[in-house]
Amino acid sequence: MKCLSENTFVVVMAGGVGSRFWPFSRNNYPKQFHDVLGIGESMIQTTVKRFSTVCPKENIYIVTNREYKNLVKLHFPDFSEEQILQEPIGRNTAPCIAYACFKIAQRNPAANIIVAPADHVILREQAFLNCIQQGLEVASQEDILVTIGIKPTRPDTGYGYIQYLPESTRCAMKVKTFAEKPTLEKALKFIESGDFVWNAGIFIWNAQSILKAFRTHLKDVADLFEDGAASFYTHEEDAFIDATYANCRNVSIDYGIMEKAENVQVILGDLGWSDVGTWNSLYSIADKTPEGNVVDGDTMLYDTQNCIIKTPQDKLVVIQGLQDYIVAEHDNVLMICQRKNEQQVKDFVSHAKASKGLEYV
């Protein structure tokens, strides 16, 4: 990696709840603030540390829900107030990214900005940093929006896909189309075609390129943030953001800009990547016992195979005769669910909220 650049900034998106990872991920303590992999640091701490060789620490911004401000401060006590961008309500990724990018551009109009979620796992860190460096080099020189595409290892139906136009002379290739989460049949065709990659939701662009894209494709959002840009880094910022979010529509960056813009390019990476959005995605990347179990807890297992078990360390858990199950306990909830039915977890959360109360979600 090159020397740290004062013109490089990182935006970490950390406002989501991660309800598919319930009961571990909860409204008052989402998964990005947990040590999901059992490595001694939270997912958001791992994410921020990943960029320690990319830019100065003071150039890292975390966008989160206002109710998580104290959690961010707990995990990053040395971050300044201006580095923690507080959203009063969730409005999806486009407003979140607009807030951060318009604010950074106010401080440094020449900024090159990396945007990344707080809760992704990347096992091949050097390969990731190489992709980031390549993206910074092209995005700083051209009016393009760069995204990272993950070379797929299986026909996964839980990820969005990007189709690209192969280009042998450069690392960044023109994006042909974005595809939403496919059926298994479509996912198989994507893999067979060889020109589809997983959409990691990691972006690199120059401040002026993304501001131009907002003005072109999401003018209503751009107008809102430009109207009060002078309030950034002042005591008026919170009030401005409250008013802005109250009038801002809910829209993703993919739908609002990336799928419409003509200047989107993708850099391919084999990164050992997972968004850890579900229990099975954690199972796929975690170390396993000879019986195929992923275990984080004090357990005694008998005739139990291919399970993921995450339970409190201060409770002995004895399991006999389970195969392909999720056993997860956190706080006041114990969930036992077949791995093949993990998509029902969101239903469990809805039902628990409706019938048992907010303290369970």
Coordinates of C-alpha atoms in Angstrom, one line a residue:
M1 CA 0.0 0.0 0.0
K2 CA 1.1 3.6 -0.6
C3 CA 1.6 6.1 2.1
L4 CA -1.6 7.3 3.8
S5 CA -3.3 9.9 1.7
E6 CA -4.9 13.0 3.2
N7 CA -7.3 12.9 0.3
T8 CA -8.6 9.4 1.0
F9 CA -11.6 9.0 3.2
V10 CA -13.6 6.0 4.4
V11 CA -17.3 5.8 5.2
V12 CA -18.4 2.9 7.3
M13 CA -22.2 2.3 7.2
A14 CA -23.3 0.9 10.6
G15 CA -27.0 1.7 11.0
G16 CA -28.6 -1.6 10.2
V17 CA -30.3 -4.0 12.7
G18 CA -29.5 -7.3 11.0
S19 CA -32.8 -9.0 11.9
R20 CA -31.9 -12.2 10.0
F21 CA -29.2 -12.8 12.6
W22 CA -31.7 -12.7 15.5
P23 CA -31.6 -13.4 18.4
F24 CA -28.0 -12.4 18.4
S25 CA -28.6 -9.2 16.6
R26 CA -31.1 -7.0 18.4
N27 CA -32.6 -3.5 18.0
N28 CA -30.6 -2.2 20.9
Y29 CA -27.4 -4.0 20.0
P30 CA -27.1 -4.9 16.3
K31 CA -24.6 -7.5 15.0
Q32 CA -22.0 -5.0 13.8
F33 CA -21.2 -4.3 17.5
H34 CA -20.8 -8.0 18.4
D35 CA -17.8 -10.3 18.2
V36 CA -19.6 -12.6 15.7
L37 CA -16.5 -14.6 14.8
G38 CA -15.2 -15.0 18.3
I39 CA -11.9 -13.2 17.6
G40 CA -11.9 -10.6 20.4
E41 CA -13.2 -7.6 18.5
S42 CA -16.5 -6.5 17.1
M43 CA -17.3 -6.6 13.4
I44 CA -17.2 -2.8 13.2
Q45 CA -13.8 -2.7 14.9
T46 CA -12.5 -5.2 12.4
T47 CA -13.8 -3.1 9.5
V48 CA -12.3 0.1 10.8
K49 CA -9.0 -1.6 11.5
R50 CA -9.0 -3.0 7.9
F51 CA -8.6 0.6 6.6
S52 CA -5.9 1.6 9.0
T53 CA -3.3 1.5 6.2
V54 CA -5.5 3.2 3.7
C55 CA -6.1 6.7 5.3
P56 CA -5.5 8.7 8.4
K57 CA -7.7 7.6 11.3
E58 CA -9.4 11.1 11.4
N59 CA -10.6 10.5 7.8
I60 CA -12.8 7.6 8.8
Y61 CA -16.4 8.4 9.3
I62 CA -19.1 6.1 10.7
V63 CA -22.7 6.6 9.8
T64 CA -25.1 5.1 12.2
N65 CA -28.5 5.5 13.8
R66 CA -28.6 8.1 16.5
E67 CA -29.5 5.5 19.1
Y68 CA -26.2 3.7 18.4
K69 CA -24.0 6.7 19.0
N70 CA -23.0 5.5 22.5
L71 CA -22.2 2.1 21.1
V72 CA -19.9 3.6 18.5
K73 CA -18.2 5.7 21.2
L74 CA -17.8 2.6 23.3
H75 CA -16.0 0.8 20.4
F76 CA -14.1 3.9 19.3
P77 CA -13.5 6.1 22.3
D78 CA -10.8 8.1 20.4
F79 CA -13.1 9.1 17.5
S80 CA -14.2 12.7 17.4
E81 CA -17.8 13.8 17.4
E82 CA -17.6 14.9 13.8
Q83 CA -16.5 11.4 12.7
I84 CA -19.8 9.9 14.0
L85 CA -22.7 10.8 11.6
Q86 CA -26.0 10.2 13.3
E87 CA -29.1 9.4 11.3
P88 CA -32.3 10.3 13.2
I89 CA -34.2 7.6 11.2
G90 CA -33.2 4.9 8.7
R91 CA -33.7 5.9 5.1
N92 CA -31.7 3.2 3.3
T93 CA -28.2 3.6 1.8
A94 CA -28.6 6.5 -0.6
P95 CA -29.3 9.2 2.1
C96 CA -26.7 7.6 4.4
I97 CA -24.1 7.9 1.6
A98 CA -25.3 11.3 0.5
Y99 CA -24.9 12.6 4.1
A100 CA -21.3 11.3 4.4
C101 CA -20.2 12.3 0.9
F102 CA -21.6 15.8 1.0
K103 CA -20.1 16.4 4.4
I104 CA -16.7 15.1 3.3
A105 CA -16.8 17.2 0.2
Q106 CA -17.4 20.3 2.3
R107 CA -14.1 19.5 4.2
N108 CA -12.1 18.3 1.2
P109 CA -13.6 18.8 -2.3
A110 CA -10.8 16.6 -3.8
A111 CA -11.6 13.7 -1.5
N112 CA -11.5 10.1 -2.8
I113 CA -14.1 8.1 -0.8
I114 CA -14.4 4.4 0.1
V115 CA -17.8 3.3 1.3
A116 CA -18.2 0.0 3.1
P117 CA -20.7 -1.8 5.4
A118 CA -19.6 -2.4 9.0
D119 CA -20.6 -6.0 9.1
H120 CA -18.9 -7.8 6.3
V121 CA -16.2 -10.5 6.8
I122 CA -13.1 -10.4 4.5
L123 CA -10.7 -13.2 5.1
R124 CA -8.1 -12.2 2.4
E125 CA -7.2 -8.8 3.7
Q126 CA -4.3 -8.1 1.4
A127 CA -6.3 -9.0 -1.7
F128 CA -9.0 -6.6 -0.5
L129 CA -6.4 -3.8 0.1
N130 CA -5.1 -4.4 -3.4
C131 CA -8.6 -4.0 -4.9
I132 CA -9.1 -0.8 -2.8
Q133 CA -5.8 0.6 -4.1
Q134 CA -6.7 -0.1 -7.7
G135 CA -10.1 1.5 -7.2
L136 CA -8.6 4.6 -5.7
E137 CA -6.1 5.0 -8.5
V138 CA -8.8 4.9 -11.2
A139 CA -11.5 6.8 -9.3
S140 CA -9.1 9.6 -8.5
Q141 CA -8.3 10.1 -12.2
E142 CA -11.7 9.5 -14.0
D143 CA -15.3 10.4 -13.5
I144 CA -16.4 6.9 -12.6
L145 CA -18.2 5.1 -9.8
V146 CA -16.3 1.9 -8.8
T147 CA -17.8 -1.0 -7.0
I148 CA -16.2 -4.2 -5.8
G149 CA -17.5 -7.5 -7.3
I150 CA -16.8 -10.8 -5.6
K151 CA -16.0 -13.8 -7.7
P152 CA -18.8 -16.2 -6.7
T153 CA -18.0 -19.6 -5.2
R154 CA -21.6 -21.0 -5.4
P155 CA -25.0 -20.1 -6.9
D156 CA -26.1 -18.1 -3.9
T157 CA -29.7 -16.7 -3.9
G158 CA -29.1 -14.3 -1.0
Y159 CA -26.8 -11.9 -2.9
G160 CA -27.4 -9.4 -5.7
Y161 CA -25.2 -9.8 -8.8
I162 CA -23.3 -7.6 -11.2
Q163 CA -22.8 -8.5 -14.8
Y164 CA -19.7 -6.9 -16.4
L165 CA -18.1 -6.5 -19.8
P166 CA -14.7 -8.2 -19.8
E167 CA -11.8 -5.8 -20.4
S168 CA -8.3 -7.3 -20.5
T169 CA -6.4 -4.0 -20.5
R170 CA -7.5 -2.6 -17.1
C171 CA -8.5 -3.7 -13.6
A172 CA -11.8 -1.9 -13.6
M173 CA -14.4 -3.1 -16.1
K174 CA -17.6 -1.5 -17.3
V175 CA -20.8 -2.8 -15.6
K176 CA -23.4 -4.1 -17.9
T177 CA -26.3 -4.6 -15.5
F178 CA -27.2 -5.2 -11.9
A179 CA -29.4 -8.1 -10.9
E180 CA -31.5 -8.5 -7.8
K181 CA -31.3 -11.6 -5.6
P182 CA -32.1 -14.4 -8.1
T183 CA -33.9 -17.7 -8.0
L184 CA -31.6 -20.7 -7.8
E185 CA -32.2 -21.4 -11.5
K186 CA -31.1 -17.9 -12.4
A187 CA -28.1 -18.0 -10.0
L188 CA -26.9 -21.2 -11.7
K189 CA -27.1 -19.5 -15.1
F190 CA -25.2 -16.5 -13.7
I191 CA -22.4 -18.7 -12.5
E192 CA -22.2 -20.7 -15.7
S193 CA -22.0 -17.5 -17.8
G194 CA -18.8 -16.4 -16.1
D195 CA -19.4 -12.7 -16.3
F196 CA -21.5 -12.3 -13.1
V197 CA -20.1 -11.5 -9.7
W198 CA -21.6 -10.9 -6.3
N199 CA -22.5 -7.3 -5.4
A200 CA -20.5 -6.6 -2.2
G201 CA -21.9 -3.1 -1.7
I202 CA -18.4 -1.6 -1.4
F203 CA -17.8 1.6 -3.4
I204 CA -15.0 3.9 -4.4
W205 CA -15.3 7.3 -6.0
N206 CA -14.1 10.8 -6.0
A207 CA -16.3 13.3 -4.1
Q208 CA -17.1 15.3 -7.2
S209 CA -18.1 12.1 -9.2
I210 CA -20.6 10.9 -6.5
L211 CA -22.0 14.4 -6.0
K212 CA -22.5 14.8 -9.7
A213 CA -24.3 11.4 -9.7
F214 CA -26.6 12.4 -6.9
R215 CA -27.5 15.6 -8.8
T216 CA -28.2 13.7 -11.9
H217 CA -30.0 10.6 -10.7
L218 CA -31.3 11.6 -7.2
K219 CA -31.7 15.3 -7.5
D220 CA -34.3 15.5 -4.7
V221 CA -31.8 13.9 -2.3
A222 CA -28.9 16.0 -3.5
D223 CA -31.0 19.2 -3.1
L224 CA -31.8 18.4 0.5
F225 CA -28.2 17.9 1.5
E226 CA -26.9 20.8 -0.5
D227 CA -29.4 23.3 1.0
G228 CA -27.7 23.1 4.4
A229 CA -24.2 22.1 3.5
A230 CA -22.9 25.1 5.4
S231 CA -24.1 23.6 8.6
F232 CA -21.7 20.6 8.5
Y233 CA -19.1 20.7 11.2
T234 CA -21.2 23.3 13.2
H235 CA -23.6 23.1 16.1
E236 CA -26.4 23.4 13.6
E237 CA -25.7 20.1 11.9
D238 CA -27.9 17.9 14.0
A239 CA -31.0 20.1 13.5
F240 CA -30.3 20.3 9.7
I241 CA -30.0 16.5 9.5
D242 CA -33.2 16.0 11.5
A243 CA -35.1 18.2 9.0
T244 CA -33.4 16.7 6.0
Y245 CA -34.2 13.1 6.9
A246 CA -37.8 14.0 7.7
N247 CA -38.2 15.0 4.1
C248 CA -35.9 12.5 2.5
R249 CA -37.3 9.4 0.7
N250 CA -36.2 5.9 1.4
V251 CA -34.0 4.7 -1.5
S252 CA -31.0 2.5 -1.9
I253 CA -27.8 3.6 -3.6
D254 CA -28.0 0.7 -6.0
Y255 CA -31.6 1.5 -7.1
G256 CA -31.1 5.3 -7.0
I257 CA -27.8 5.7 -8.7
M258 CA -25.7 2.6 -9.5
E259 CA -28.3 0.9 -11.7
K260 CA -29.0 4.1 -13.6
A261 CA -25.5 5.6 -14.0
E262 CA -23.5 5.0 -17.2
N263 CA -20.1 5.4 -15.6
V264 CA -20.1 2.4 -13.2
Q265 CA -17.2 0.1 -13.2
V266 CA -16.4 -3.0 -11.2
I267 CA -13.1 -4.4 -9.9
L268 CA -13.2 -8.2 -9.3
G269 CA -11.9 -9.6 -6.1
D270 CA -11.4 -13.1 -4.6
L271 CA -11.5 -11.9 -1.0
G272 CA -13.0 -14.6 1.2
W273 CA -15.9 -12.3 1.5
S274 CA -19.3 -12.8 3.3
D275 CA -21.9 -10.2 4.4
V276 CA -22.7 -12.5 7.3
G277 CA -26.3 -11.6 6.8
T278 CA -27.7 -14.9 7.9
W279 CA -26.8 -17.8 10.2
N280 CA -25.9 -20.0 7.2
S281 CA -23.5 -17.3 5.8
L282 CA -21.7 -17.4 9.1
Y283 CA -21.7 -21.2 9.0
S284 CA -20.1 -21.1 5.5
I285 CA -17.0 -19.2 6.6
A286 CA -16.5 -20.3 10.2
D287 CA -14.1 -23.0 11.3
K288 CA -15.8 -26.4 11.8
T289 CA -15.3 -29.4 14.0
P290 CA -14.7 -32.8 12.5
E291 CA -18.5 -33.3 12.8
G292 CA -19.2 -30.2 10.7
N293 CA -20.4 -28.1 13.7
V294 CA -19.6 -24.4 14.2
V295 CA -19.6 -23.9 17.9
D296 CA -19.2 -20.8 20.1
G297 CA -20.2 -21.6 23.6
D298 CA -19.7 -24.1 26.5
T299 CA -21.2 -27.2 24.9
M300 CA -21.4 -31.0 25.2
L301 CA -22.5 -32.5 21.9
Y302 CA -23.6 -36.0 21.2
D303 CA -24.6 -37.4 17.7
T304 CA -24.8 -33.8 16.5
Q305 CA -23.6 -32.8 13.0
N306 CA -23.5 -29.8 10.7
C307 CA -25.1 -27.4 13.3
I308 CA -24.2 -23.9 14.1
I309 CA -24.4 -23.3 17.9
K310 CA -23.8 -19.9 19.5
T311 CA -24.7 -19.8 23.2
P312 CA -23.5 -17.9 26.3
Q313 CA -20.1 -18.9 27.7
D314 CA -21.5 -19.0 31.2
K315 CA -24.1 -21.6 30.4
L316 CA -23.4 -25.3 29.7
V317 CA -25.4 -26.4 26.7
V318 CA -26.0 -30.2 26.1
I319 CA -27.3 -31.3 22.7
Q320 CA -28.0 -34.8 21.5
G321 CA -29.2 -35.9 18.1
L322 CA -29.4 -32.7 16.1
Q323 CA -28.4 -32.4 12.4
D324 CA -28.3 -29.2 10.4
Y325 CA -29.8 -27.0 13.0
I326 CA -29.2 -23.5 14.3
V327 CA -29.1 -23.2 18.1
A328 CA -28.7 -19.6 19.2
E329 CA -29.2 -18.0 22.5
H330 CA -28.7 -14.4 23.4
D331 CA -30.0 -12.3 26.3
N332 CA -33.7 -13.5 26.8
V333 CA -34.2 -15.5 23.7
L334 CA -33.3 -19.1 22.7
M335 CA -33.9 -20.0 19.1
I336 CA -33.7 -23.6 17.7
C337 CA -34.3 -23.7 13.9
Q338 CA -33.5 -26.0 11.0
R339 CA -30.7 -24.4 8.9
K340 CA -32.7 -25.0 5.7
N341 CA -35.5 -22.8 7.2
E342 CA -33.4 -19.9 8.3
Q343 CA -35.3 -17.5 6.0
Q344 CA -38.1 -17.8 8.6
V345 CA -36.0 -16.0 11.2
K346 CA -37.4 -12.6 10.0
D347 CA -40.9 -14.1 10.6
F348 CA -39.9 -15.1 14.1
V349 CA -38.8 -11.6 14.8
S350 CA -42.1 -10.1 13.5
H351 CA -44.1 -12.6 15.5
A352 CA -42.1 -12.0 18.7
K353 CA -42.5 -8.3 18.4
A354 CA -46.2 -8.6 17.8
S355 CA -47.0 -11.2 20.5
K356 CA -44.3 -10.9 23.1
G357 CA -43.1 -7.3 23.1
L358 CA -40.2 -5.1 22.0
E359 CA -37.9 -6.5 24.7
Y360 CA -37.5 -9.7 22.6
V361 CA -36.4 -7.9 19.4

